[in-house]
Amino acid sequence: TIGVVFLDTFCRKQHLPLYIQMFFSCCTVVQSGGVLLGSSAILPCHISTNDRLSQITWQRTIKGKAPNDVFLTFQPMIGPSYSNGKDLRFEFIGNFNNKNGTLKFSDVTLDDEGSYTCIFSLFPSGKQSRNSQLVILVPPITNLMDYTPFEGNEEVPLATCTAAASKPKAEVRWIKGSLEGKVREELKETQHANGTTTTWSTLLGKPGREMNVCSPGQNYKNKSSSNLSGLYLLPVIAADFPVMSHDHHHSCIPPAMFVLVSA
């Protein structure tokens, strides 16, 4: 799960908050799963043997490179030697004497996704290899847009949640509470050339007074977030509905709803 967005509303005689909470966690050691775009990956490379080690070679198969492209070799008397120019994002954090050729790979991009193989040159057994599959995860840029519909019997959009440019594609799920059965969801997706996907989920329904609860406040639209780390509290007021009220400072909004965004 990359991100979780919870939206909640409360009917009270003060500003109406709609809280958006976002959490994510990621794995940095490349074994299974993946690492976040722009973060660091650990490419493990270790072997247990009594054979004599003369060289560790790293090669990769990624988009835009020839298969099994050799990009780094390491010898005890020479140290690391880079092919086709030094890439400062790679840092040797292993120990040659311990037959450990582990690399730290910083600031990973989508173009870095692929297969990474370390090869041990051993005597007398020959060559042995270890493989890591680097998968890049991209958290979605989330955006919640609410609308201002008029009361009526025609189905209209009530709110749209956008999860943009995520990898893997995000899943948007509305937890509707008391609106269950009164609204439906419409989903659209677009896959981009870089492998990310944008997902739009629109909540549609017939706006009626039975869908509303009253609460003061003003309207905030088009809220978004581009960073899913940590916890965010974002005040949002849903669209006003034209209803009768003795207190003109109060407006009416749909009852509590939640949106779950994950990838």
GROMACS .gro file of C-alpha atoms in nm:
model
  263
    1THR     CA    1   0.000   0.000   0.000
    2ILE     CA    2   0.144   0.336  -0.099
    3GLY     CA    3  -0.108   0.581   0.041
    4VAL     CA    4  -0.427   0.586   0.240
    5VAL     CA    5  -0.664   0.882   0.233
    6PHE     CA    6  -0.946   0.903   0.484
    7LEU     CA    7  -1.211   1.172   0.448
    8ASP     CA    8  -1.447   1.235   0.736
    9THR     CA    9  -1.706   1.501   0.809
   10PHE     CA   10  -1.875   1.603   1.130
   11CYS     CA   11  -2.192   1.809   1.181
   12ARG     CA   12  -2.112   2.057   1.454
   13LYS     CA   13  -2.159   2.430   1.511
   14GLN     CA   14  -1.807   2.531   1.415
   15HIS     CA   15  -1.585   2.506   1.109
   16LEU     CA   16  -1.645   2.178   0.932
   17PRO     CA   17  -1.320   1.981   0.900
   18LEU     CA   18  -1.267   1.702   0.653
   19TYR     CA   19  -0.951   1.523   0.755
   20ILE     CA   20  -0.714   1.367   0.505
   21GLN     CA   21  -0.462   1.130   0.658
   22MET     CA   22  -0.186   0.977   0.450
   23PHE     CA   23   0.056   0.700   0.541
   24PHE     CA   24   0.306   0.495   0.345
   25SER     CA   25   0.589   0.258   0.403
   26CYS     CA   26   0.848   0.116   0.168
   27CYS     CA   27   1.110  -0.151   0.153
   28THR     CA   28   1.466  -0.047   0.070
   29VAL     CA   29   1.634  -0.386   0.029
   30VAL     CA   30   1.572  -0.517  -0.320
   31GLN     CA   31   1.441  -0.869  -0.275
   32SER     CA   32   1.069  -0.851  -0.333
   33GLY     CA   33   0.833  -0.558  -0.357
   34GLY     CA   34   1.007  -0.236  -0.460
   35VAL     CA   35   1.150   0.100  -0.362
   36LEU     CA   36   1.005   0.448  -0.389
   37LEU     CA   37   1.099   0.675  -0.676
   38GLY     CA   38   1.390   0.900  -0.571
   39SER     CA   39   1.486   0.691  -0.269
   40SER     CA   40   1.782   0.457  -0.217
   41ALA     CA   41   1.791   0.086  -0.293
   42ILE     CA   42   2.023  -0.178  -0.152
   43LEU     CA   43   2.136  -0.432  -0.413
   44PRO     CA   44   2.249  -0.732  -0.205
   45CYS     CA   45   2.540  -0.942  -0.328
   46HIS     CA   46   2.699  -1.201  -0.100
   47ILE     CA   47   2.833  -1.553  -0.131
   48SER     CA   48   2.977  -1.809   0.111
   49THR     CA   49   3.266  -2.012  -0.024
   50ASN     CA   50   3.629  -2.094   0.050
   51ASP     CA   51   3.731  -2.037  -0.312
   52ARG     CA   52   3.961  -1.748  -0.396
   53LEU     CA   53   3.779  -1.439  -0.522
   54SER     CA   54   3.952  -1.232  -0.791
   55GLN     CA   55   3.678  -0.996  -0.911
   56ILE     CA   56   3.316  -0.887  -0.858
   57THR     CA   57   3.127  -0.772  -1.167
   58TRP     CA   58   2.792  -0.593  -1.173
   59GLN     CA   59   2.569  -0.598  -1.481
   60ARG     CA   60   2.211  -0.490  -1.549
   61THR     CA   61   1.929  -0.534  -1.795
   62ILE     CA   62   1.719  -0.217  -1.805
   63LYS     CA   63   1.529  -0.013  -2.060
   64GLY     CA   64   1.758   0.177  -2.295
   65LYS     CA   65   2.063  -0.041  -2.230
   66ALA     CA   66   2.194  -0.351  -2.400
   67PRO     CA   67   2.108  -0.676  -2.218
   68ASN     CA   68   2.357  -0.767  -1.944
   69ASP     CA   69   2.522  -0.425  -1.960
   70VAL     CA   70   2.835  -0.431  -1.740
   71PHE     CA   71   2.850  -0.107  -1.541
   72LEU     CA   72   3.087  -0.180  -1.250
   73THR     CA   73   3.374  -0.413  -1.164
   74PHE     CA   74   3.563  -0.441  -0.837
   75GLN     CA   75   3.913  -0.580  -0.778
   76PRO     CA   76   4.095  -0.569  -0.442
   77MET     CA   77   4.408  -0.387  -0.568
   78ILE     CA   78   4.224  -0.148  -0.801
   79GLY     CA   79   3.892  -0.082  -0.632
   80PRO     CA   80   3.571  -0.003  -0.822
   81SER     CA   81   3.596   0.056  -1.195
   82TYR     CA   82   3.298   0.204  -1.381
   83SER     CA   83   3.209   0.134  -1.743
   84ASN     CA   84   3.069   0.411  -1.967
   85GLY     CA   85   3.137   0.682  -1.711
   86LYS     CA   86   3.116   0.691  -1.334
   87ASP     CA   87   2.767   0.692  -1.188
   88LEU     CA   88   2.797   0.853  -0.845
   89ARG     CA   89   2.462   0.710  -0.741
   90PHE     CA   90   2.626   0.369  -0.692
   91GLU     CA   91   2.820   0.318  -0.369
   92PHE     CA   92   3.008  -0.001  -0.288
   93ILE     CA   93   2.913  -0.089   0.071
   94GLY     CA   94   3.030  -0.450   0.071
   95ASN     CA   95   3.357  -0.607   0.174
   96PHE     CA   96   3.567  -0.783  -0.087
   97ASN     CA   97   3.747  -1.000   0.169
   98ASN     CA   98   3.410  -1.122   0.298
   99LYS     CA   99   3.294  -1.191  -0.058
  100ASN     CA  100   3.029  -0.922  -0.025
  101GLY     CA  101   2.970  -0.698  -0.327
  102THR     CA  102   2.657  -0.518  -0.205
  103LEU     CA  103   2.577  -0.179  -0.362
  104LYS     CA  104   2.378   0.118  -0.240
  105PHE     CA  105   2.191   0.279  -0.530
  106SER     CA  106   2.070   0.634  -0.456
  107ASP     CA  107   1.806   0.853  -0.622
  108VAL     CA  108   1.651   0.575  -0.830
  109THR     CA  109   1.439   0.666  -1.134
  110LEU     CA  110   1.186   0.479  -1.344
  111ASP     CA  111   1.456   0.423  -1.606
  112ASP     CA  112   1.659   0.227  -1.348
  113GLU     CA  113   1.396  -0.044  -1.312
  114GLY     CA  114   1.514  -0.387  -1.422
  115SER     CA  115   1.739  -0.679  -1.336
  116TYR     CA  116   2.075  -0.637  -1.157
  117THR     CA  117   2.324  -0.923  -1.135
  118CYS     CA  118   2.651  -0.948  -0.944
  119ILE     CA  119   2.902  -1.207  -1.068
  120PHE     CA  120   3.180  -1.355  -0.851
  121SER     CA  121   3.493  -1.470  -1.035
  122LEU     CA  122   3.615  -1.762  -0.821
  123PHE     CA  123   3.901  -2.009  -0.835
  124PRO     CA  124   3.878  -2.298  -0.890
  125SER     CA  125   3.497  -2.319  -0.916
  126GLY     CA  126   3.453  -2.045  -1.178
  127LYS     CA  127   3.176  -1.786  -1.183
  128GLN     CA  128   2.872  -1.764  -0.956
  129SER     CA  129   2.604  -1.496  -0.965
  130ARG     CA  130   2.330  -1.339  -0.756
  131ASN     CA  131   2.033  -1.153  -0.906
  132SER     CA  132   1.816  -0.866  -0.779
  133GLN     CA  133   1.502  -0.732  -0.946
  134LEU     CA  134   1.462  -0.358  -0.894
  135VAL     CA  135   1.100  -0.242  -0.901
  136ILE     CA  136   1.027   0.130  -0.870
  137LEU     CA  137   0.712   0.242  -0.686
  138VAL     CA  138   0.558   0.583  -0.748
  139PRO     CA  139   0.306   0.718  -0.493
  140PRO     CA  140   0.001   0.887  -0.645
  141ILE     CA  141  -0.051   1.261  -0.644
  142THR     CA  142  -0.398   1.281  -0.493
  143ASN     CA  143  -0.664   1.541  -0.561
  144LEU     CA  144  -1.021   1.566  -0.432
  145MET     CA  145  -1.267   1.784  -0.624
  146ASP     CA  146  -1.620   1.838  -0.497
  147TYR     CA  147  -1.900   1.993  -0.698
  148THR     CA  148  -2.197   2.219  -0.619
  149PRO     CA  149  -2.504   2.039  -0.756
  150PHE     CA  150  -2.861   2.167  -0.739
  151GLU     CA  151  -3.127   1.955  -0.578
  152GLY     CA  152  -3.300   1.740  -0.840
  153ASN     CA  153  -3.385   1.396  -0.970
  154GLU     CA  154  -3.105   1.372  -1.228
  155GLU     CA  155  -2.782   1.190  -1.150
  156VAL     CA  156  -2.488   1.432  -1.138
  157PRO     CA  157  -2.123   1.418  -1.024
  158LEU     CA  158  -2.084   1.483  -0.651
  159ALA     CA  159  -1.707   1.444  -0.610
  160THR     CA  160  -1.405   1.320  -0.804
  161CYS     CA  161  -1.093   1.170  -0.651
  162THR     CA  162  -0.785   1.169  -0.875
  163ALA     CA  163  -0.480   0.954  -0.808
  164ALA     CA  164  -0.228   1.073  -1.064
  165ALA     CA  165   0.088   0.915  -1.204
  166SER     CA  166   0.121   0.619  -0.967
  167LYS     CA  167   0.299   0.289  -1.009
  168PRO     CA  168   0.145   0.043  -0.966
  169LYS     CA  169  -0.192   0.195  -1.048
  170ALA     CA  170  -0.388   0.323  -0.751
  171GLU     CA  171  -0.712   0.174  -0.625
  172VAL     CA  172  -0.971   0.431  -0.520
  173ARG     CA  173  -1.252   0.304  -0.300
  174TRP     CA  174  -1.530   0.513  -0.151
  175ILE     CA  175  -1.667   0.410   0.188
  176LYS     CA  176  -2.004   0.578   0.164
  177GLY     CA  177  -2.157   0.538   0.508
  178SER     CA  178  -2.522   0.649   0.500
  179LEU     CA  179  -2.493   0.724   0.127
  180GLU     CA  180  -2.464   0.352   0.048
  181GLY     CA  181  -2.718   0.266  -0.222
  182LYS     CA  182  -2.781   0.632  -0.307
  183VAL     CA  183  -2.464   0.694  -0.507
  184ARG     CA  184  -2.247   0.501  -0.751
  185GLU     CA  185  -1.886   0.517  -0.869
  186GLU     CA  186  -1.747   0.574  -1.217
  187LEU     CA  187  -1.384   0.482  -1.286
  188LYS     CA  188  -1.147   0.598  -1.561
  189GLU     CA  189  -0.778   0.517  -1.607
  190THR     CA  190  -0.498   0.638  -1.833
  191GLN     CA  191  -0.162   0.462  -1.859
  192HIS     CA  192   0.136   0.685  -1.935
  193ALA     CA  193   0.443   0.604  -2.144
  194ASN     CA  194   0.668   0.595  -1.836
  195GLY     CA  195   0.466   0.310  -1.683
  196THR     CA  196   0.262   0.517  -1.437
  197THR     CA  197  -0.117   0.533  -1.433
  198THR     CA  198  -0.366   0.808  -1.351
  199THR     CA  199  -0.698   0.698  -1.200
  200TRP     CA  200  -1.014   0.907  -1.174
  201SER     CA  201  -1.301   0.790  -0.955
  202THR     CA  202  -1.619   0.997  -0.964
  203LEU     CA  203  -1.905   0.962  -0.718
  204LEU     CA  204  -2.244   1.019  -0.883
  205GLY     CA  205  -2.589   1.050  -0.735
  206LYS     CA  206  -2.916   1.240  -0.730
  207PRO     CA  207  -2.871   1.536  -0.494
  208GLY     CA  208  -3.158   1.543  -0.247
  209ARG     CA  209  -3.217   1.692   0.095
  210GLU     CA  210  -3.216   1.348   0.257
  211MET     CA  211  -2.847   1.323   0.163
  212ASN     CA  212  -2.753   1.632   0.364
  213VAL     CA  213  -2.651   1.724   0.713
  214CYS     CA  214  -2.614   2.084   0.821
  215SER     CA  215  -2.294   2.245   0.940
  216PRO     CA  216  -2.134   2.589   0.927
  217GLY     CA  217  -1.830   2.675   0.725
  218GLN     CA  218  -1.722   2.774   0.379
  219ASN     CA  219  -1.635   2.581   0.066
  220TYR     CA  220  -1.282   2.469  -0.021
  221LYS     CA  221  -1.235   2.296  -0.354
  222ASN     CA  222  -0.969   2.113  -0.546
  223LYS     CA  223  -0.747   1.995  -0.263
  224SER     CA  224  -0.442   1.796  -0.358
  225SER     CA  225  -0.125   1.644  -0.219
  226SER     CA  226   0.198   1.550  -0.394
  227ASN     CA  227   0.379   1.406  -0.092
  228LEU     CA  228   0.237   1.104   0.087
  229SER     CA  229   0.487   1.085   0.369
  230GLY     CA  230   0.366   1.153   0.719
  231LEU     CA  231   0.025   1.275   0.836
  232TYR     CA  232  -0.175   1.557   0.681
  233LEU     CA  233  -0.483   1.731   0.821
  234LEU     CA  234  -0.653   1.923   0.543
  235PRO     CA  235  -0.973   2.121   0.613
  236VAL     CA  236  -1.223   2.080   0.330
  237ILE     CA  237  -1.588   2.182   0.320
  238ALA     CA  238  -1.813   1.993   0.082
  239ALA     CA  239  -2.041   2.174  -0.161
  240ASP     CA  240  -2.334   2.374  -0.028
  241PHE     CA  241  -2.691   2.260  -0.097
  242PRO     CA  242  -2.987   2.505  -0.115
  243VAL     CA  243  -3.202   2.406   0.185
  244MET     CA  244  -3.415   2.594   0.435
  245SER     CA  245  -3.241   2.690   0.760
  246HIS     CA  246  -3.315   2.942   1.033
  247ASP     CA  247  -2.942   2.988   1.087
  248HIS     CA  248  -2.802   3.148   0.772
  249HIS     CA  249  -2.446   3.076   0.886
  250HIS     CA  250  -2.505   2.704   0.840
  251SER     CA  251  -2.466   2.519   0.513
  252CYS     CA  252  -2.553   2.160   0.431
  253ILE     CA  253  -2.310   1.894   0.317
  254PRO     CA  254  -2.330   1.522   0.242
  255PRO     CA  255  -2.292   1.296   0.546
  256ALA     CA  256  -1.968   1.129   0.641
  257MET     CA  257  -1.777   0.972   0.352
  258PHE     CA  258  -1.435   0.815   0.327
  259VAL     CA  259  -1.199   0.770   0.034
  260LEU     CA  260  -0.934   0.498   0.037
  261VAL     CA  261  -0.648   0.539  -0.210
  262SER     CA  262  -0.392   0.261  -0.235
  263ALA     CA  263  -0.149   0.118  -0.489
   0.00000   0.00000   0.00000
